[in-house]
Coordinates of C-alpha atoms and ligand atoms in Angstrom, one line a residue:
X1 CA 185.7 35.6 199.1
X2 CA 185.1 32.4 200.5
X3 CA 181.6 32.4 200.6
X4 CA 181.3 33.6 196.6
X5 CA 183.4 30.9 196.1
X6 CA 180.8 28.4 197.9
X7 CA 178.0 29.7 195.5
X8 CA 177.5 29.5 191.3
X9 CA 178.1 32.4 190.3
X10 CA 175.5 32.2 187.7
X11 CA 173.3 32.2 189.6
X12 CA 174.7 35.1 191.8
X13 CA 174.8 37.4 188.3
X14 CA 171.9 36.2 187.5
X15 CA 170.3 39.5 185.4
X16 CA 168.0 40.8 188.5
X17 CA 166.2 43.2 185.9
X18 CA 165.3 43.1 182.0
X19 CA 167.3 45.5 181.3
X20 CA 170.5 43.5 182.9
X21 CA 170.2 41.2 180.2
X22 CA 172.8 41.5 177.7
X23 CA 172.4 41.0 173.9
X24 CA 168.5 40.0 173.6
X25 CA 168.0 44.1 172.9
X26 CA 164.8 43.1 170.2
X27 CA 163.0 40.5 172.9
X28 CA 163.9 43.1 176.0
X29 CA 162.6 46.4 173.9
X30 CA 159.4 44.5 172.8
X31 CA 158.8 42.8 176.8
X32 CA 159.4 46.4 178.4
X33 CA 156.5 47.6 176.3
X34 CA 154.2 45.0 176.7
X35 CA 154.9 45.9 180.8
X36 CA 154.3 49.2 180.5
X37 CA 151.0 48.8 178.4
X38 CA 150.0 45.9 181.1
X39 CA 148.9 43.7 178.4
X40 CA 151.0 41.0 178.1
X41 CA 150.0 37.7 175.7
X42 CA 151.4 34.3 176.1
X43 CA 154.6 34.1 176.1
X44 CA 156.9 31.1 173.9
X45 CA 160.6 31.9 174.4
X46 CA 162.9 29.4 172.4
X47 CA 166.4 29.4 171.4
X48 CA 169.6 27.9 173.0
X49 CA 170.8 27.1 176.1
X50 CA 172.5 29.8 178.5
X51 CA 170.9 33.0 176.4
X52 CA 169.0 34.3 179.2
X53 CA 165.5 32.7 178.5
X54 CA 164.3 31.7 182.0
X55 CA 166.9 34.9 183.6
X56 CA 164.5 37.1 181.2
X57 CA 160.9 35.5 182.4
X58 CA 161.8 36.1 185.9
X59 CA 163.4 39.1 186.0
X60 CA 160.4 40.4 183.8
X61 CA 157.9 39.1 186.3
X62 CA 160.0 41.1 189.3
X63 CA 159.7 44.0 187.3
X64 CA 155.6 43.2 187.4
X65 CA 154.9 42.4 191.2
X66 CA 156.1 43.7 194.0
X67 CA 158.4 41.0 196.2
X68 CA 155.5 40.3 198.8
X69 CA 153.5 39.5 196.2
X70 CA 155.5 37.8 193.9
X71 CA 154.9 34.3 195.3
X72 CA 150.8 34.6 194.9
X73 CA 151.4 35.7 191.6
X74 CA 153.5 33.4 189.8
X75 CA 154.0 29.9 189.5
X76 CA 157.4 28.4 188.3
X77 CA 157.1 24.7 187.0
X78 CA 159.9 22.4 185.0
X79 CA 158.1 20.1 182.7
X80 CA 160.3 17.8 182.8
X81 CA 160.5 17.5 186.8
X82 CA 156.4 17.6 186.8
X83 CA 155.0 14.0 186.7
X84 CA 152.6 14.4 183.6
X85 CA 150.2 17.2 182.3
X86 CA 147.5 15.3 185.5
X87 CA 149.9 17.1 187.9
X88 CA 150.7 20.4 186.1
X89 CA 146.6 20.3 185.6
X90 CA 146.0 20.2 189.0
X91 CA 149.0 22.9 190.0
X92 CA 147.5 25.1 187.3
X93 CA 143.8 24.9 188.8
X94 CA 145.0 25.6 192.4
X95 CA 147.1 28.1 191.8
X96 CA 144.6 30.2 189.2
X97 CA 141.9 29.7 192.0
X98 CA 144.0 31.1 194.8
X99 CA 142.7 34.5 195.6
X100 CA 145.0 37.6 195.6
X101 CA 144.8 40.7 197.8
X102 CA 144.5 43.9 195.9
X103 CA 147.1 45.8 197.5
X104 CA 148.8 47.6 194.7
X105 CA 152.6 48.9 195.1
X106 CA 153.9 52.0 193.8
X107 CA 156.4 51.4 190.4
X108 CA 154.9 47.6 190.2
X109 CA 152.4 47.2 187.4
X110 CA 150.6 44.4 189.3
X111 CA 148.8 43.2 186.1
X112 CA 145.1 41.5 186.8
X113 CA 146.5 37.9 186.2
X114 CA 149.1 35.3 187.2
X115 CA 151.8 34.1 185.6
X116 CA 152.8 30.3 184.7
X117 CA 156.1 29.8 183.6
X118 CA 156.4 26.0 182.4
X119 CA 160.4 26.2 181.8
X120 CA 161.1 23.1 179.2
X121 CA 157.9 22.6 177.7
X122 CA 159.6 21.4 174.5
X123 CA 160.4 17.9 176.8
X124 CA 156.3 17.7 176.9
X125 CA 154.9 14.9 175.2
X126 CA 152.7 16.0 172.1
X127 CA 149.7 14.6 173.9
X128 CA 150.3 16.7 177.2
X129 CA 150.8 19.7 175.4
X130 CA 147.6 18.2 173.2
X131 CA 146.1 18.7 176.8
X132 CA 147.6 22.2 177.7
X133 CA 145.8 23.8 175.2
X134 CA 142.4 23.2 177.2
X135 CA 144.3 24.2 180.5
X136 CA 145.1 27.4 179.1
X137 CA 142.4 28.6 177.3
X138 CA 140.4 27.4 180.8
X139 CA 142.2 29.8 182.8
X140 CA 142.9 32.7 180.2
X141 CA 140.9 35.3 181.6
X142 CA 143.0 35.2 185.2
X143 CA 146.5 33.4 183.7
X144 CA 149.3 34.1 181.5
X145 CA 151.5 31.1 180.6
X146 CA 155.3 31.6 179.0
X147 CA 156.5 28.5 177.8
X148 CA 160.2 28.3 177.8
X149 CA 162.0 25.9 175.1
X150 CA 165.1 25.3 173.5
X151 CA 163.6 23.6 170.6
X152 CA 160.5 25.5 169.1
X153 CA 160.0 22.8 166.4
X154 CA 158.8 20.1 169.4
X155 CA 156.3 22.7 170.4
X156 CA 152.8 21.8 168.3
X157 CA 151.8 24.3 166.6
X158 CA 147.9 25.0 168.2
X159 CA 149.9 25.6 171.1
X160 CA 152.8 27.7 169.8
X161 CA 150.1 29.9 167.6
X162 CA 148.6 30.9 170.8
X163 CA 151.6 33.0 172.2
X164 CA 153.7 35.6 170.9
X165 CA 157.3 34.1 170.3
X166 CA 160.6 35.3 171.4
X167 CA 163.8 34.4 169.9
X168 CA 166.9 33.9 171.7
X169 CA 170.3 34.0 170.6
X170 CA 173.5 33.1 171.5
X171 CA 175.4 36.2 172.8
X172 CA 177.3 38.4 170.7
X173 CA 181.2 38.3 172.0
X174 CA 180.9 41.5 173.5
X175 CA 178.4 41.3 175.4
X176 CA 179.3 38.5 176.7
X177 CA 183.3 39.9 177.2
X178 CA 181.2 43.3 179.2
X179 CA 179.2 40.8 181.6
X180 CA 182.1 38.3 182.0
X181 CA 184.6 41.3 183.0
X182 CA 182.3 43.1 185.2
X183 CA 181.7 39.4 187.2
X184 CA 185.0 39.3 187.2
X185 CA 185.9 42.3 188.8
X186 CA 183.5 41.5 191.4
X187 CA 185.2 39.0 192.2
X188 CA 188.4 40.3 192.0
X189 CA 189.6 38.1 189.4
X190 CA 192.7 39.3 187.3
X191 CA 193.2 37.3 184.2
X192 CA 194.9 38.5 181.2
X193 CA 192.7 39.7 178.0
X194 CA 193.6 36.5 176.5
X195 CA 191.8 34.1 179.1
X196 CA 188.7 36.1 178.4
X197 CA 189.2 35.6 174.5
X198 CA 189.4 31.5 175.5
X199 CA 186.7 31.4 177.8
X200 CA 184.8 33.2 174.8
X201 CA 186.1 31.1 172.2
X202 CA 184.7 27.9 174.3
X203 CA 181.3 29.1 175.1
X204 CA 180.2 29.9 171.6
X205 CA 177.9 32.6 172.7
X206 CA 176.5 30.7 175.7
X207 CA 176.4 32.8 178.8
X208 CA 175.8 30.3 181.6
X209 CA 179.3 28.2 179.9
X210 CA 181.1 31.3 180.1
X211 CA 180.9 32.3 183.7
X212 CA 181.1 28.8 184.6
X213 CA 184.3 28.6 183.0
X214 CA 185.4 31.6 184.7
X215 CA 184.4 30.2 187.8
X216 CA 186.1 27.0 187.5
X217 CA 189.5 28.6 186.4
X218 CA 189.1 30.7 189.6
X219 CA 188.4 27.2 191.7
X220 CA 190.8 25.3 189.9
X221 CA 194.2 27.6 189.1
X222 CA 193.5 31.0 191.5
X223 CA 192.1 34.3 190.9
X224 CA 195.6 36.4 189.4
X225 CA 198.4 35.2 186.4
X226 CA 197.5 33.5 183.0
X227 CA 195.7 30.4 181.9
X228 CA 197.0 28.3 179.4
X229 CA 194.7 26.9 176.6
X230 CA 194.8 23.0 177.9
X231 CA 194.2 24.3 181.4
X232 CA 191.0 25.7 180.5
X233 CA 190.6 22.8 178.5
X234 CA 191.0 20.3 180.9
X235 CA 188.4 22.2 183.5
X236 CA 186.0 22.8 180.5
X237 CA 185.3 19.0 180.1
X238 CA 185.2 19.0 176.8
X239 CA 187.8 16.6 174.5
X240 CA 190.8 17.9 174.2
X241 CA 191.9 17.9 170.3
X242 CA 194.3 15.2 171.0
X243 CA 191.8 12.7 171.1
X244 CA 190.1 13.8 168.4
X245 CA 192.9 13.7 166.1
X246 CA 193.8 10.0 167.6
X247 CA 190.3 9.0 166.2
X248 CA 191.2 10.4 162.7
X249 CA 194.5 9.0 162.6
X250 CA 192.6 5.2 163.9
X251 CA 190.0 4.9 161.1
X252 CA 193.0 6.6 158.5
X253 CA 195.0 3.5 159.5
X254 CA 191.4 1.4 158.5
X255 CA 192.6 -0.5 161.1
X256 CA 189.1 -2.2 163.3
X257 CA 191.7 -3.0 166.5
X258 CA 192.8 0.6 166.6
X259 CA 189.5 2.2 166.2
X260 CA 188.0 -0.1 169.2
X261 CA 190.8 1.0 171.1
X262 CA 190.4 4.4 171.0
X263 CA 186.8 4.2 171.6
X264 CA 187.9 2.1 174.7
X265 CA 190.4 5.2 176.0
X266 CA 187.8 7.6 175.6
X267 CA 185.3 5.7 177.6
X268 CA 187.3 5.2 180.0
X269 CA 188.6 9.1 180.7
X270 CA 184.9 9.7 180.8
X271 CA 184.3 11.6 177.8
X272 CA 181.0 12.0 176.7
X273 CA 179.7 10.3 173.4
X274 CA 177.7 12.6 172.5
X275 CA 180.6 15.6 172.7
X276 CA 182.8 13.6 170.7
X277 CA 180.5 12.4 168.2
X278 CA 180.0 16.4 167.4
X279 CA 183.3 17.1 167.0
X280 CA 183.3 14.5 164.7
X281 CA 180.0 15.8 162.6
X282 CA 181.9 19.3 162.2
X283 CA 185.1 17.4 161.0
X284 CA 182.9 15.4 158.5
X285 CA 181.1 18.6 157.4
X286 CA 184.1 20.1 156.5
X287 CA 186.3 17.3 155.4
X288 CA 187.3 17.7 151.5
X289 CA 188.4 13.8 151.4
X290 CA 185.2 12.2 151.3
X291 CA 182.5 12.2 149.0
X292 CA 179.3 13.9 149.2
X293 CA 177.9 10.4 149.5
X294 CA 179.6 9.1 151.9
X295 CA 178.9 11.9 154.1
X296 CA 175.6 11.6 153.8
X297 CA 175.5 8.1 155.0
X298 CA 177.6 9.0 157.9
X299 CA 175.4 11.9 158.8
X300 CA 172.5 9.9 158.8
X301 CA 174.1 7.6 161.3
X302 CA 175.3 10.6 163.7
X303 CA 171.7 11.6 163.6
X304 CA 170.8 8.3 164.4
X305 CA 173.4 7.9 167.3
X306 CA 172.2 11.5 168.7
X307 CA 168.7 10.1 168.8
X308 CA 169.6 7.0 170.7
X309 CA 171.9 8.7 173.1
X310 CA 169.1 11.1 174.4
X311 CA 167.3 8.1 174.8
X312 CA 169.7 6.7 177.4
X313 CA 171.7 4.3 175.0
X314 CA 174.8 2.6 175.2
X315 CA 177.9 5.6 175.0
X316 CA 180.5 2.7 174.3
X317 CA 177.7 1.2 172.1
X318 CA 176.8 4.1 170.0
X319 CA 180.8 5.4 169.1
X320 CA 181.9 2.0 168.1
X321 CA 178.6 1.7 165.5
X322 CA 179.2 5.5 164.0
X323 CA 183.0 4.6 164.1
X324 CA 182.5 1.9 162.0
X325 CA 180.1 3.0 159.8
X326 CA 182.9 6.0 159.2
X327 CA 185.4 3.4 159.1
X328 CA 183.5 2.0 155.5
X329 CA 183.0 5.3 154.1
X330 CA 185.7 7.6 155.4
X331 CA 188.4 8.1 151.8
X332 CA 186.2 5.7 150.5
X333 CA 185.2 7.8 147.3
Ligands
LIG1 N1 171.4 37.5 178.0 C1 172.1 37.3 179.2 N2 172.5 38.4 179.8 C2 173.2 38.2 181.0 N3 173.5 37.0 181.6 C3 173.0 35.9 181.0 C4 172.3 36.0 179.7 N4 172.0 34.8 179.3 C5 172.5 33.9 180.3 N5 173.1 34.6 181.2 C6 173.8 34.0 182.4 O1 173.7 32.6 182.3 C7 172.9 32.0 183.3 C8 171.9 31.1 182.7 O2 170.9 31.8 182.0 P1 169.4 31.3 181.8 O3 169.1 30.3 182.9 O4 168.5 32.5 181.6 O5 169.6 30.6 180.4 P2 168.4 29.8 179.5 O6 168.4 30.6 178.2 O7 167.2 29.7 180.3 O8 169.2 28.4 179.3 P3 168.5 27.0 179.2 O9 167.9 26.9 177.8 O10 169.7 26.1 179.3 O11 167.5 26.8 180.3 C9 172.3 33.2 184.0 O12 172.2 32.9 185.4 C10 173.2 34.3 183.7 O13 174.2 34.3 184.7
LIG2 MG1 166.3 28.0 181.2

């Protein structure tokens, strides 16, 4: 018990086979085909994160090469941890040179190529993935690349039209509630139905969130009784709805001292920008108090702060701007 504790358990439940992964049946049918007919195209998986997109890539590459193997035969690179397409070049090259033994194995396909999995190409620049084009067509006859993204739209399209696409999405609930109960049985974890319903609730059809959460819970509160909703919560990092409806009630009261304060608070409990500012998109979205106008300006500036946050600005910064900006146009018909 200890030791399970130590490790993530997503990685521990990590699907070990295609067929372990839950809810992608239209991707896993098509993949277990392409295996058994041993001719496999590039590969572009996209969609968002914790659906099983880099779980499905390795499990499917198990599947292909026997575990002795499996090292010769496929090469596992993170775009964004790999300085450049000069280095991912070179890694390519060497690794589509290395010579492979023809040893076969009974019940592994053993396909005559390699596999590249670049996880996160969609963090590529356009002029690196400008280059990869050349890098794959170089190596087709012995490679097989499978880009892994969450964004397919940052993928140019030379490169995306050269691989078939797979769609991820997030995980239907009962999928998710099967996977998430049998992990939890495992690990002797005995929760009410309700805590499951939370931890679903929260994870919004991410896998990875969901067994984290269980996880946490487990380290946090014990493996056996209930968990109330703040509990899980407070060890789910995300804002509690307190806070949210303390902003509301700041820029209601149109008042600048009470809006920088609360800006202040939540900077200071370490809450992320970026989660609050989309708590406060979906409240905008739906708000029937102001006008179609205004919430178009105020869009436009969350888009703006979203931009400027994944590229490393100012959290304290960015809220106080969007806050303001809302503070003009919130009721303001
Ligand atoms: N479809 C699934 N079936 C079963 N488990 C899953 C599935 N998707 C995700 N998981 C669980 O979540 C963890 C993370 O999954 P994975 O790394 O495959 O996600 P991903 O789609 O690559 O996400 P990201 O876009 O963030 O890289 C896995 O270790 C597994 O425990
Ligand atoms: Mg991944």
């Amino acid at each position: 018990m200890a030791k399970s504790k130590a490790s993530m358990w997503v990685e521990k439940y990590r699907p070990k086979s295609v067929n372990d992964v839950a809810s992608q049946e239209e991707v896993v049918k098509s993949l277990l085909g392409a295996i058994e007919q041993g001719a496999l195209p590039h590969l572009l998986f996209y969609g968002p994160p914790g659906t099983g997109k880099t779980s499905t890539i390795l499990a499917m590459t198990r599947m292909l090469y026997h575990k002795d193997v499996w090292r010769d035969r496929v090469l596992e690179m993170n775009a964004s941890d790999e300085r450049g397409i000069k280095v991912i070049r070179q890694k390519v090259k060497a690794f589509a040179q290395r010579a492979v033994g023809t040893k076969t194995y009974a019940g592994y396909p053993s396909p005559p190529f390699k596999i590249i999995i670049l996880d996160e190409a969609d963090t590529m620049t356009k002029d690196a993935q400008g280059a990869l084009r050349r890098t794959m067509e170089t190596y087709s006859n012995v490679t097989r690349f499978c880009l892994v993204c969450n964004y397919v739209s940052r993928i140019i399209e030379p490169l995306a039209s050269r691989c078939a696409k797979y769609r991820f999405s997030p995980l239907d609930k009962e999928s998710m509630r099967t996977r998430l109960l049998s992990i939890a049985q495992a690990e002797n974890v005995n929760y009410p139905n309700e805590v499951y319903d939370n931890i679903l609730d929260f994870s919004q059809g991410d896998m990875r969130r969901a067994v984290n959460l269980l996880q946490s819970c487990v380290n946090f509160y014990g493996a056996n009784g209930t968990i109330s909703p703040d509990a899980l919560l407070e060890v789910s990092g995300q804002i509690p709805p307190q806070i949210i409806s303390n902003v509301w009630s700041a820029l209601n009261s149109k008042s600048f001292a009470e809006v920088a304060n609360t800006v202040d608070y939540v900077i200071k409990e370490g809450y992320p920008a970026l989660a609050l500012l989309t708590k406060i998109h979906d409240d905008v979205i739906h708000s029937s108090s102001i006008s179609d106008h205004n919430k178009a300006v105020i869009i436009e500036r969350l888009a703006q702060a979203d931009k400027a946050l994944a590229d490393g600005a100012d959290d304290s910064l960015q809220l106080h701007d969007v806050l303001l900006t809302l503070l003009q146009h919130n009721n303001d018909k």
